[in-house]
Short mmCIF file of C-alpha atoms in Angstrom, two decimals:
data_model
loop_
_atom_site.label_atom_id
_atom_site.label_comp_id
_atom_site.label_asym_id
_atom_site.label_seq_id
_atom_site.Cartn_x
_atom_site.Cartn_y
_atom_site.Cartn_z
CA MET A 1 0.03 0.06 -0.12
CA THR A 2 1.31 3.64 -0.98
CA LYS A 3 1.62 6.29 1.53
CA GLU A 4 -1.08 8.04 -0.38
CA GLU A 5 -3.33 5.27 0.14
CA ILE A 6 -2.61 5.07 3.93
CA GLU A 7 -3.21 8.83 4.07
CA LYS A 8 -6.46 8.38 2.51
CA TYR A 9 -7.52 5.94 5.02
CA VAL A 10 -6.12 7.98 7.89
CA LYS A 11 -8.64 11.01 6.75
CA PHE A 12 -11.60 8.72 6.24
CA VAL A 13 -11.40 7.59 9.79
CA GLU A 14 -10.77 10.77 10.97
CA LYS A 15 -13.88 12.18 9.23
CA ILE A 16 -15.96 9.22 10.40
CA ILE A 17 -15.15 9.90 13.78
CA GLU A 18 -15.53 13.80 13.46
CA ASP A 19 -18.87 13.38 11.80
CA ASN A 20 -20.84 12.73 15.04
CA PHE A 21 -21.58 9.20 14.77
CA ILE A 22 -19.99 8.66 18.33
CA ASN A 23 -21.14 10.74 21.37
CA LYS A 24 -18.86 13.34 22.65
CA GLU A 25 -17.54 11.62 25.84
CA ARG A 26 -16.48 8.61 23.61
CA LYS A 27 -15.12 10.52 20.55
CA GLU A 28 -12.73 12.53 23.10
CA LYS A 29 -11.49 9.09 24.14
CA VAL A 30 -11.07 7.68 20.96
CA LEU A 31 -9.02 10.48 19.71
CA LYS A 32 -7.01 10.20 22.42
CA MET A 33 -6.35 6.80 21.92
CA LEU A 34 -5.38 7.22 18.11
CA GLU A 35 -3.18 10.13 19.16
CA GLU A 36 -1.20 7.53 21.44
CA ILE A 37 -1.60 4.34 19.22
CA GLY A 38 -2.77 5.77 15.78
CA ASP A 39 0.61 5.30 13.96
CA ARG A 40 0.53 1.63 14.68
CA TYR A 41 -3.39 1.24 13.86
CA PHE A 42 -2.59 2.91 10.56
CA LEU A 43 0.49 0.96 9.81
CA SER A 44 -0.24 -2.62 11.04
CA PRO A 45 -1.17 -5.62 8.81
CA ALA A 46 -4.29 -7.35 9.36
CA SER A 47 -2.62 -10.97 9.15
CA SER A 48 0.79 -12.62 8.91
CA LYS A 49 0.60 -14.47 5.41
CA LYS A 50 0.02 -13.38 1.81
CA GLU A 51 -2.66 -15.95 1.32
CA PHE A 52 -4.71 -14.65 4.27
CA HIS A 53 -5.78 -11.03 4.10
CA CYS A 54 -4.22 -7.68 4.13
CA ALA A 55 -0.83 -8.63 5.19
CA PHE A 56 0.84 -5.52 4.38
CA PRO A 57 1.48 -2.10 6.14
CA GLY A 58 -2.03 -0.51 6.48
CA GLY A 59 -3.85 -3.42 6.20
CA LEU A 60 -5.52 -3.47 9.52
CA VAL A 61 -7.24 0.01 8.85
CA GLN A 62 -8.05 -0.91 5.06
CA HIS A 63 -9.84 -4.20 6.49
CA SER A 64 -11.90 -2.30 9.26
CA ILE A 65 -12.85 0.30 6.72
CA ASN A 66 -14.00 -2.40 4.35
CA ILE A 67 -15.92 -3.96 7.72
CA LEU A 68 -17.45 -0.47 8.20
CA LYS A 69 -19.11 -0.25 4.91
CA LEU A 70 -20.36 -3.63 4.76
CA MET A 71 -21.90 -3.19 8.15
CA PHE A 72 -23.52 0.12 7.07
CA LYS A 73 -24.71 -1.50 4.00
CA MET A 74 -25.97 -4.61 5.36
CA CYS A 75 -27.82 -2.85 8.23
CA GLU A 76 -29.74 -0.75 5.49
CA THR A 77 -30.72 -3.91 3.67
CA LEU A 78 -31.98 -5.63 6.73
CA ASP A 79 -33.79 -2.46 7.90
CA LEU A 80 -32.04 -2.38 11.08
CA LYS A 81 -31.22 1.04 11.66
CA ASP A 82 -33.44 1.60 14.45
CA GLU A 83 -32.23 -1.63 16.34
CA ILE A 84 -28.35 -0.94 15.89
CA SER A 85 -27.17 2.70 16.34
CA LYS A 86 -24.68 3.88 13.92
CA GLU A 87 -22.38 4.52 16.86
CA SER A 88 -22.27 1.04 17.70
CA LEU A 89 -21.55 0.02 13.94
CA VAL A 90 -18.65 2.76 13.68
CA LEU A 91 -17.15 1.35 17.05
CA VAL A 92 -16.98 -2.51 16.53
CA SER A 93 -16.16 -1.77 12.64
CA LEU A 94 -13.08 0.60 13.09
CA PHE A 95 -12.05 -1.36 16.47
CA HIS A 96 -12.92 -5.01 16.24
CA ASP A 97 -9.40 -5.88 15.38
CA LEU A 98 -7.73 -3.19 17.37
CA GLY A 99 -5.66 -6.07 19.31
CA LYS A 100 -3.53 -6.67 16.25
CA VAL A 101 -1.59 -3.52 17.07
CA GLY A 102 -0.33 -5.28 20.02
CA SER A 103 -0.29 -4.00 23.75
CA LEU A 104 0.55 -0.41 24.93
CA LYS A 105 4.36 -1.49 24.96
CA GLU A 106 4.65 -4.42 22.52
CA LEU A 107 3.63 -4.81 18.79
CA TYR A 108 1.48 -7.99 17.89
CA TYR A 109 2.99 -8.43 14.43
CA VAL A 110 6.72 -8.02 13.84
CA GLU A 111 8.63 -8.57 10.35
CA GLN A 112 9.45 -12.19 9.57
CA THR A 113 13.19 -12.51 9.38
CA ASP A 114 13.13 -15.93 8.16
CA GLU A 115 13.90 -15.43 4.47
CA TRP A 116 12.66 -19.14 3.55
CA ARG A 117 9.47 -18.65 5.42
CA LYS A 118 8.87 -15.27 3.83
CA ASN A 119 9.83 -16.45 0.33
CA LYS A 120 8.29 -20.14 0.26
CA LEU A 121 5.23 -19.74 2.49
CA GLY A 122 4.54 -16.18 2.00
CA GLU A 123 4.85 -15.28 5.87
CA TYR A 124 5.49 -11.56 5.84
CA TYR A 125 5.05 -11.20 9.55
CA THR A 126 5.19 -13.20 12.50
CA ILE A 127 3.73 -13.06 15.98
CA ASN A 128 5.97 -10.79 18.57
CA LYS A 129 7.57 -13.10 21.05
CA ASN A 130 7.88 -10.29 23.46
CA LEU A 131 4.34 -9.85 23.43
CA ASN A 132 3.37 -12.28 26.24
CA ASP A 133 -0.17 -11.17 27.56
CA GLY A 134 -1.90 -14.49 26.69
CA LEU A 135 -5.02 -12.76 25.01
CA THR A 136 -6.73 -13.43 21.69
CA HIS A 137 -6.52 -10.34 19.54
CA ALA A 138 -10.41 -10.03 20.26
CA GLN A 139 -9.61 -10.21 23.92
CA ARG A 140 -6.68 -7.49 23.50
CA SER A 141 -8.93 -5.10 21.56
CA ILE A 142 -11.36 -4.72 24.56
CA ARG A 143 -8.44 -4.24 26.74
CA LEU A 144 -6.92 -1.50 24.85
CA LEU A 145 -10.21 0.40 24.53
CA SER A 146 -10.73 -0.13 28.49
CA GLN A 147 -7.27 1.32 28.98
CA PHE A 148 -8.25 4.29 27.13
CA GLY A 149 -11.55 4.71 28.94
CA ILE A 150 -13.47 3.71 26.30
CA GLU A 151 -16.67 1.77 27.76
CA LEU A 152 -18.75 -0.56 25.61
CA THR A 153 -22.07 -1.67 25.68
CA ASP A 154 -23.03 -5.23 26.30
CA GLU A 155 -23.77 -5.64 22.61
CA GLU A 156 -20.55 -4.17 21.33
CA TYR A 157 -18.24 -5.96 24.20
CA CYS A 158 -19.93 -9.58 22.90
CA SER A 159 -19.61 -8.32 19.38
CA ILE A 160 -15.88 -7.54 19.44
CA LEU A 161 -15.20 -10.25 21.44
CA GLY A 162 -17.05 -12.77 19.51
CA HIS A 163 -16.49 -11.63 16.06
CA ASP A 164 -14.47 -14.51 14.82
CA GLY A 165 -17.51 -16.86 15.69
CA LEU A 166 -16.49 -20.68 15.90
CA TYR A 167 -13.00 -20.25 14.26
CA VAL A 168 -12.04 -19.48 17.86
CA ASP A 169 -12.12 -22.69 20.07
CA SER A 170 -12.73 -20.45 23.35
CA ASN A 171 -15.88 -18.91 21.72
CA LYS A 172 -17.53 -22.22 21.51
CA SER A 173 -18.46 -22.22 25.17
CA HIS A 174 -19.81 -18.83 25.40
CA GLU A 175 -23.40 -18.14 25.56
CA MET A 176 -23.08 -15.12 23.27
CA MET A 177 -22.32 -17.55 20.36
CA TYR A 178 -26.17 -18.51 20.66
CA ASN A 179 -27.97 -15.38 21.58
CA LYS A 180 -29.67 -12.69 19.29
CA ASN A 181 -27.13 -10.05 19.18
CA LYS A 182 -27.62 -8.69 15.79
CA LEU A 183 -24.75 -6.53 15.95
CA LEU A 184 -22.65 -9.48 16.76
CA ARG A 185 -24.36 -11.67 13.86
CA ILE A 186 -23.72 -8.59 11.19
CA LEU A 187 -20.09 -8.24 12.38
CA GLN A 188 -19.44 -12.00 12.40
CA PHE A 189 -20.69 -12.33 8.69
CA VAL A 190 -19.30 -9.10 7.21
CA ASP A 191 -15.64 -9.86 8.56
CA SER A 192 -15.70 -13.42 7.43
CA PHE A 193 -17.13 -12.16 3.94
CA SER A 194 -14.48 -9.29 3.52
CA THR A 195 -11.85 -11.82 4.63
CA PHE A 196 -12.42 -14.57 2.60
CA CYS A 197 -14.25 -12.93 -0.69
CA ILE A 198 -12.61 -9.41 -0.83
CA GLU A 199 -9.56 -9.44 0.62
CA ARG A 200 -7.65 -12.71 0.64
CA ASP A 201 -5.03 -13.56 -1.86
CA ARG A 202 -4.81 -16.97 -3.19
CA LYS A 203 -3.02 -16.23 -6.52
#
């Protein structure tokens, strides 16, 4: 991704946040968060391998914006605008994968230094061994939001925590996988659709 493309995504996210989708109190905290870890949010990849999705600098924000656009379209198509707030859509879309930036001190993905793995397996990044928090990236997303004082509703919390659905073994024991949280259901669907049908590189 070029520098110009990343700058375009930065401006898009800033505009979404400034367009009063998020209430004033939470907006101030989101802006504070981006002020502190925004460089990592805008420059992190969304995955480690070429065959996965968006495994390049800026991939995380590109994926998050894809999710945001699909979430809005799906809610409009299903006529859920009175049931799911735009604020919730924006927050869970943009920050469901926030944990992929890592913790406040450590990155999640670091560049792969093994040339064989990079060239033969397309593994451009690997998990940072110094990040030893034991969290899934979804759990880390919630952790980071809480560290900046960004409180989530029950629906938002469960949607971020469970957005990878049954792909994550620990989710199989969670009651949220079987409830009627429409925000969670839409996020799960568009995240999977975007990852496998729009962003995945299997050329």
